[in-house]
Amino acid sequence: MLSMFKTLVSQKELTEASIDPILQKYKDNLISKNVASEIATKLISAVKNKLVGQTIGTFSSIKKAVFNGLEESLVQILTPRRRVDILRDVLHAKGEGRPYSITFCGVNGVGKSTNLAKICFWLVENGFRIMIAACDTFRAGAVEQLKTHVHRINGVHADSVKLFEQGYGKDPATIAMHAISAARDQGYDVCLIDTAGRMQDNEPLMRALAKLIAINRPDAVLFVGEALVGNDAIDQLTKFNKSLANHSQSNNPRLIDGIVLSKFDTIDDKVGAAISMTYTTGQPIVFIGTGQTYKDLNSLNPKAVVNLLLR
Amino acid sequence: MVLADLGRKLTTALRSLGNSPVINEDVLKKCLKDVQSALLEADVNIKLVKQLTDGVKKQIDLDNIGTGLNKRRVIQTAVYKELCRICDPGVKPWKPTKGRSSVIMFVGLQGSGKTTSCIKLAYHYQKKGWKCAVVCADTFRAGAYDQVKQNCTKARIPFYGSLTEPDPAVIAYDGVETFKKEKFDIIIVDTSGRHKQEDSLFEEMLQVNNAVEPDNIIFVMDASIGQACESQAKAFKDQVDVGSVIITKLDSHAKGGGALSAIAATQSPIVFIGTGEHIDELEPFETTKFIRKLLNMGDIEGLIDK
Ligand SMILES: Nc1nc2c(ncn2[C@@H]2O[C@H](COP(=O)(O)OP(=O)(O)OP(=O)(O)O)[C@@H](O)[C@H]2O)c(=O)[nH]1
Ligand SMILES: Nc1nc2c(ncn2[C@@H]2O[C@H](COP(=O)(O)OP(=O)(O)OP(=O)(O)O)[C@@H](O)[C@H]2O)c(=O)[nH]1
Ligand SMILES: [Mg+2]
Ligand SMILES: [Mg+2]
């Protein structure tokens, strides 16, 4: 007790030597919670730079100062500079007499179609009518998957959703274009565009996605990434954005506007992908997927995530 | 190549030993630190990484292993050995036998690539002359049966499923019995995606398991998975008798180190890897060859005492 008290009163300025061991422990902890290791490293060294040289009050501990510094940085990463308010924007587009459109993209199997269906259900519950564009014309069963969701949602709210599909093999960009104009003609408020999963390094497929987005200029481009993903999160987001920029042939390309973080229910306290993704893009996590039913769609609570990361 | 990135970084870390005039505690520490970050960046479980480097340290007594070249040799060998220990569960992979029906059940997390891999595997064996069929026991995922139906139809693989029966165990049993009667060699059972946090889903997996009594259970894992891999893989293994692992989506630049954690957690060998969405993009996998490739072991291999 006495010796602890001594260190408390004798330390006033934070030095590299005094905070480094504590920060290293936090770094390992962040990595074990699934923050990409490269990002954990950068984050820790930024916090170190911020703290070294700071003086702390006689009665506060170094540990506490490090904790606070790290907590502040993490909260900052997760707190969006820009809010994506879909309901407001849908109403705005409605005022302009046009459907609001969202494109969902991401690598294979992350939950694009399922979370599209959840968001559709949420929009329907908010009184909007939705057109879904079946632009995954590649993966077997993709069209029937959406058909099933449309059928189920209409079973709860009659006549609220319609599927625009042209089967398999056709050009997704063209289908999206026709779907949006059909939505306009038929008075639908929102057009949700499902796309096929693709690996970030698959040049032809990335080009095709960029084309779909460049031609149709959706109001929002949502990247769906799963909370299970490790270090690949950085590569996925960086390359999706890069492809959208490089292949758009526009000075003002549409890039990723926000993130849907899926499968958040499968990772216990290993919530680090939330940090990896927001750190990489600077874009907000608009929704988190927390299960496989329509109700399992939530918004992210940055404070709660940070608490888990620092525990 | 699979895990090429990791391989390159590990080789670089080990090479750095060759660049330093003396090898002392500090040089070793730095080298092991580089090895650690290479593994962490590749998504290898952090506990495994610690185990590995501790294992290496334990093998090495810097003061008593001579000088220069010999020191380097000992360190490199130690790293190689520890990696092998993690990657090789020491279990012979299951193989089907002619003249009897074998049932293979696929399990794994949501979206990991089970359905795609089921069909790829059926296609793989079919091409080698085995009589194969697929049973779709996923009653949960929207469009799951259509996915199996469309893929199997294209590849002329017989399939079984139902749009009305809600119990996957019933479908699985009926499907397997049907194909057994018709003397199929390999009957592959596809199941829904699930995760350990939802008990009812794990209970369902056990029921399907008990209904079909599989000869082999394959755990399918996405190459991009991070630190959650270990606890999920372990939970699957605890519930059913996982015997093999398939790693999918290795056509991306995913780091794939989660794969190593999956082997450790399930004590099962990786038998195939998925390298694309098409039916023929499945490659047989051998662990030892893989590690050698991984470490670019040309120069180290000669150093290992056989
Ligand atoms: N536990 C859990 N499962 C989810 C969640 N979101 C999606 N899934 C499941 O993940 C699997 C894949 O979902 P899909 O929506 O088909 O994924 P996708 O990205 O459209 O897949 P592709 O179109 O094939 O690339 C399905 O089994 C979904 O039920 C989630 O938030 N939690
Ligand atoms: N690029 C690539 N994609 C793959 C590979 N294996 C599967 N996929 C894709 O991953 C997505 C999910 O595959 P599925 O086979 O539907 O996954 P699943 O595990 O059956 O999904 P659930 O039944 O919903 O749990 C699909 O888009 C597949 O085409 C692979 O090796 N490489
Ligand atoms: Mg989809
Ligand atoms: Mg499936």
Short mmCIF file of N, CA and C and ligand atoms in Angstrom, two decimals, chain A residues 106-115 118 136 139 142 145 194-198 261-266 288-292 296, chain B residues 110-111 140-141 193 195 198 277, ligand 1:
data_model
loop_
_atom_site.label_atom_id
_atom_site.label_comp_id
_atom_site.label_asym_id
_atom_site.label_seq_id
_atom_site.Cartn_x
_atom_site.Cartn_y
_atom_site.Cartn_z
N GLY A 106 -19.75 -6.17 -50.98
CA GLY A 106 -18.85 -6.81 -50.02
C GLY A 106 -18.35 -8.14 -50.56
N VAL A 107 -17.47 -8.79 -49.82
CA VAL A 107 -16.93 -10.08 -50.26
C VAL A 107 -17.99 -11.18 -50.07
N ASN A 108 -17.66 -12.39 -50.46
CA ASN A 108 -18.63 -13.48 -50.48
C ASN A 108 -19.11 -13.91 -49.09
N GLY A 109 -20.41 -14.08 -48.99
CA GLY A 109 -20.98 -14.74 -47.82
C GLY A 109 -21.02 -13.93 -46.54
N VAL A 110 -20.79 -12.64 -46.61
CA VAL A 110 -20.71 -11.84 -45.38
C VAL A 110 -22.08 -11.47 -44.82
N GLY A 111 -23.12 -11.54 -45.65
CA GLY A 111 -24.46 -11.21 -45.17
C GLY A 111 -25.10 -10.04 -45.91
N LYS A 112 -24.69 -9.80 -47.14
CA LYS A 112 -25.26 -8.70 -47.91
C LYS A 112 -26.77 -8.86 -48.10
N SER A 113 -27.18 -10.02 -48.62
CA SER A 113 -28.59 -10.21 -48.96
C SER A 113 -29.46 -10.25 -47.71
N THR A 114 -28.97 -10.90 -46.67
CA THR A 114 -29.75 -11.01 -45.44
C THR A 114 -29.93 -9.65 -44.78
N ASN A 115 -28.87 -8.87 -44.73
CA ASN A 115 -28.99 -7.56 -44.10
C ASN A 115 -29.75 -6.57 -44.98
N LYS A 118 -33.17 -7.28 -43.96
CA LYS A 118 -33.47 -6.69 -42.64
C LYS A 118 -33.73 -5.19 -42.78
N ASP A 136 -27.47 -9.81 -58.02
CA ASP A 136 -26.56 -10.95 -57.98
C ASP A 136 -27.10 -11.93 -59.00
N ARG A 139 -24.55 -16.09 -58.29
CA ARG A 139 -24.57 -17.19 -57.33
C ARG A 139 -25.89 -17.96 -57.38
N ALA A 142 -29.42 -17.13 -55.56
CA ALA A 142 -29.43 -15.74 -55.06
C ALA A 142 -30.78 -15.06 -55.31
N GLN A 145 -33.44 -16.56 -53.05
CA GLN A 145 -33.23 -16.10 -51.68
C GLN A 145 -33.99 -14.78 -51.46
N ASP A 194 -29.10 -5.48 -54.44
CA ASP A 194 -28.26 -6.58 -53.96
C ASP A 194 -27.22 -6.90 -55.02
N THR A 195 -25.97 -7.06 -54.62
CA THR A 195 -24.95 -7.43 -55.61
C THR A 195 -24.29 -8.75 -55.19
N ALA A 196 -23.62 -9.37 -56.15
CA ALA A 196 -22.93 -10.63 -55.87
C ALA A 196 -21.71 -10.37 -54.99
N GLY A 197 -21.38 -11.35 -54.17
CA GLY A 197 -20.16 -11.25 -53.38
C GLY A 197 -18.96 -11.34 -54.32
N ARG A 198 -17.89 -10.66 -53.96
CA ARG A 198 -16.68 -10.74 -54.80
C ARG A 198 -15.45 -10.49 -53.94
N LEU A 261 -21.96 -3.86 -40.29
CA LEU A 261 -21.11 -4.84 -39.62
C LEU A 261 -21.98 -6.03 -39.22
N SER A 262 -21.85 -7.13 -39.97
CA SER A 262 -22.77 -8.26 -39.76
C SER A 262 -22.19 -9.29 -38.79
N LYS A 263 -23.03 -10.22 -38.39
CA LYS A 263 -22.64 -11.37 -37.55
C LYS A 263 -22.02 -10.91 -36.23
N PHE A 264 -22.49 -9.79 -35.75
CA PHE A 264 -21.97 -9.25 -34.49
C PHE A 264 -22.34 -10.16 -33.32
N ASP A 265 -23.29 -11.05 -33.55
CA ASP A 265 -23.71 -11.98 -32.50
C ASP A 265 -22.81 -13.21 -32.41
N THR A 266 -21.80 -13.32 -33.29
CA THR A 266 -21.01 -14.55 -33.31
C THR A 266 -19.62 -14.40 -32.70
N ILE A 288 -25.43 -2.63 -37.30
CA ILE A 288 -24.78 -3.91 -37.01
C ILE A 288 -25.85 -5.00 -37.13
N GLY A 289 -25.45 -6.12 -37.71
CA GLY A 289 -26.33 -7.28 -37.81
C GLY A 289 -26.07 -8.17 -36.61
N THR A 290 -27.14 -8.51 -35.90
CA THR A 290 -26.94 -9.26 -34.66
C THR A 290 -27.71 -10.57 -34.66
N GLY A 291 -27.97 -11.11 -35.84
CA GLY A 291 -28.66 -12.40 -35.90
C GLY A 291 -29.27 -12.58 -37.27
N GLN A 292 -30.07 -13.62 -37.41
CA GLN A 292 -30.54 -13.99 -38.74
C GLN A 292 -32.01 -13.64 -39.00
N ASP A 296 -33.02 -8.46 -36.12
CA ASP A 296 -31.63 -8.44 -35.66
C ASP A 296 -30.79 -7.40 -36.38
N GLN B 110 -22.09 -19.36 -40.42
CA GLN B 110 -22.90 -18.82 -41.50
C GLN B 110 -22.03 -18.23 -42.61
N GLY B 111 -22.35 -18.61 -43.83
CA GLY B 111 -21.69 -18.00 -44.98
C GLY B 111 -20.26 -18.43 -45.21
N PHE B 140 -33.24 -23.50 -43.14
CA PHE B 140 -33.30 -22.16 -42.56
C PHE B 140 -33.00 -21.04 -43.55
N ARG B 141 -31.88 -21.12 -44.21
CA ARG B 141 -31.43 -20.06 -45.10
C ARG B 141 -32.37 -19.94 -46.29
N GLY B 193 -25.87 -22.79 -41.63
CA GLY B 193 -24.82 -22.12 -40.89
C GLY B 193 -25.26 -21.92 -39.45
N HIS B 195 -23.71 -20.80 -35.12
CA HIS B 195 -22.62 -20.30 -34.29
C HIS B 195 -22.87 -20.71 -32.85
N GLU B 198 -25.69 -19.60 -30.18
CA GLU B 198 -27.11 -19.94 -30.22
C GLU B 198 -27.30 -21.44 -29.99
N GLU B 277 -15.20 -19.43 -56.72
CA GLU B 277 -16.62 -19.73 -56.61
C GLU B 277 -17.05 -20.87 -57.53
N1 LIG C 1 -25.49 -14.96 -36.96
C1 LIG C 1 -25.68 -14.12 -37.98
N2 LIG C 1 -25.77 -14.61 -39.23
C2 LIG C 1 -25.95 -13.73 -40.24
C3 LIG C 1 -26.04 -12.34 -40.04
N3 LIG C 1 -26.20 -11.75 -41.25
C4 LIG C 1 -26.23 -12.75 -42.16
N4 LIG C 1 -26.08 -13.96 -41.57
C5 LIG C 1 -26.05 -15.29 -42.19
O1 LIG C 1 -24.92 -15.36 -43.04
C6 LIG C 1 -25.16 -16.24 -44.13
C7 LIG C 1 -24.82 -15.54 -45.42
O2 LIG C 1 -25.71 -14.46 -45.61
P1 LIG C 1 -26.08 -13.85 -47.02
O3 LIG C 1 -26.96 -12.69 -46.77
O4 LIG C 1 -26.55 -14.90 -47.95
O5 LIG C 1 -24.64 -13.34 -47.46
P2 LIG C 1 -24.23 -12.63 -48.82
O6 LIG C 1 -23.17 -11.67 -48.48
O7 LIG C 1 -25.42 -12.12 -49.52
O8 LIG C 1 -23.61 -13.88 -49.62
P3 LIG C 1 -23.25 -13.97 -51.18
O9 LIG C 1 -24.33 -13.24 -51.90
O10 LIG C 1 -23.18 -15.42 -51.46
O11 LIG C 1 -21.91 -13.31 -51.30
C8 LIG C 1 -26.63 -16.62 -44.02
O12 LIG C 1 -26.70 -17.89 -43.38
C9 LIG C 1 -27.22 -15.56 -43.10
O13 LIG C 1 -28.34 -16.03 -42.37
C10 LIG C 1 -25.91 -11.84 -38.69
O14 LIG C 1 -25.95 -10.65 -38.42
N5 LIG C 1 -25.74 -12.77 -37.71
#
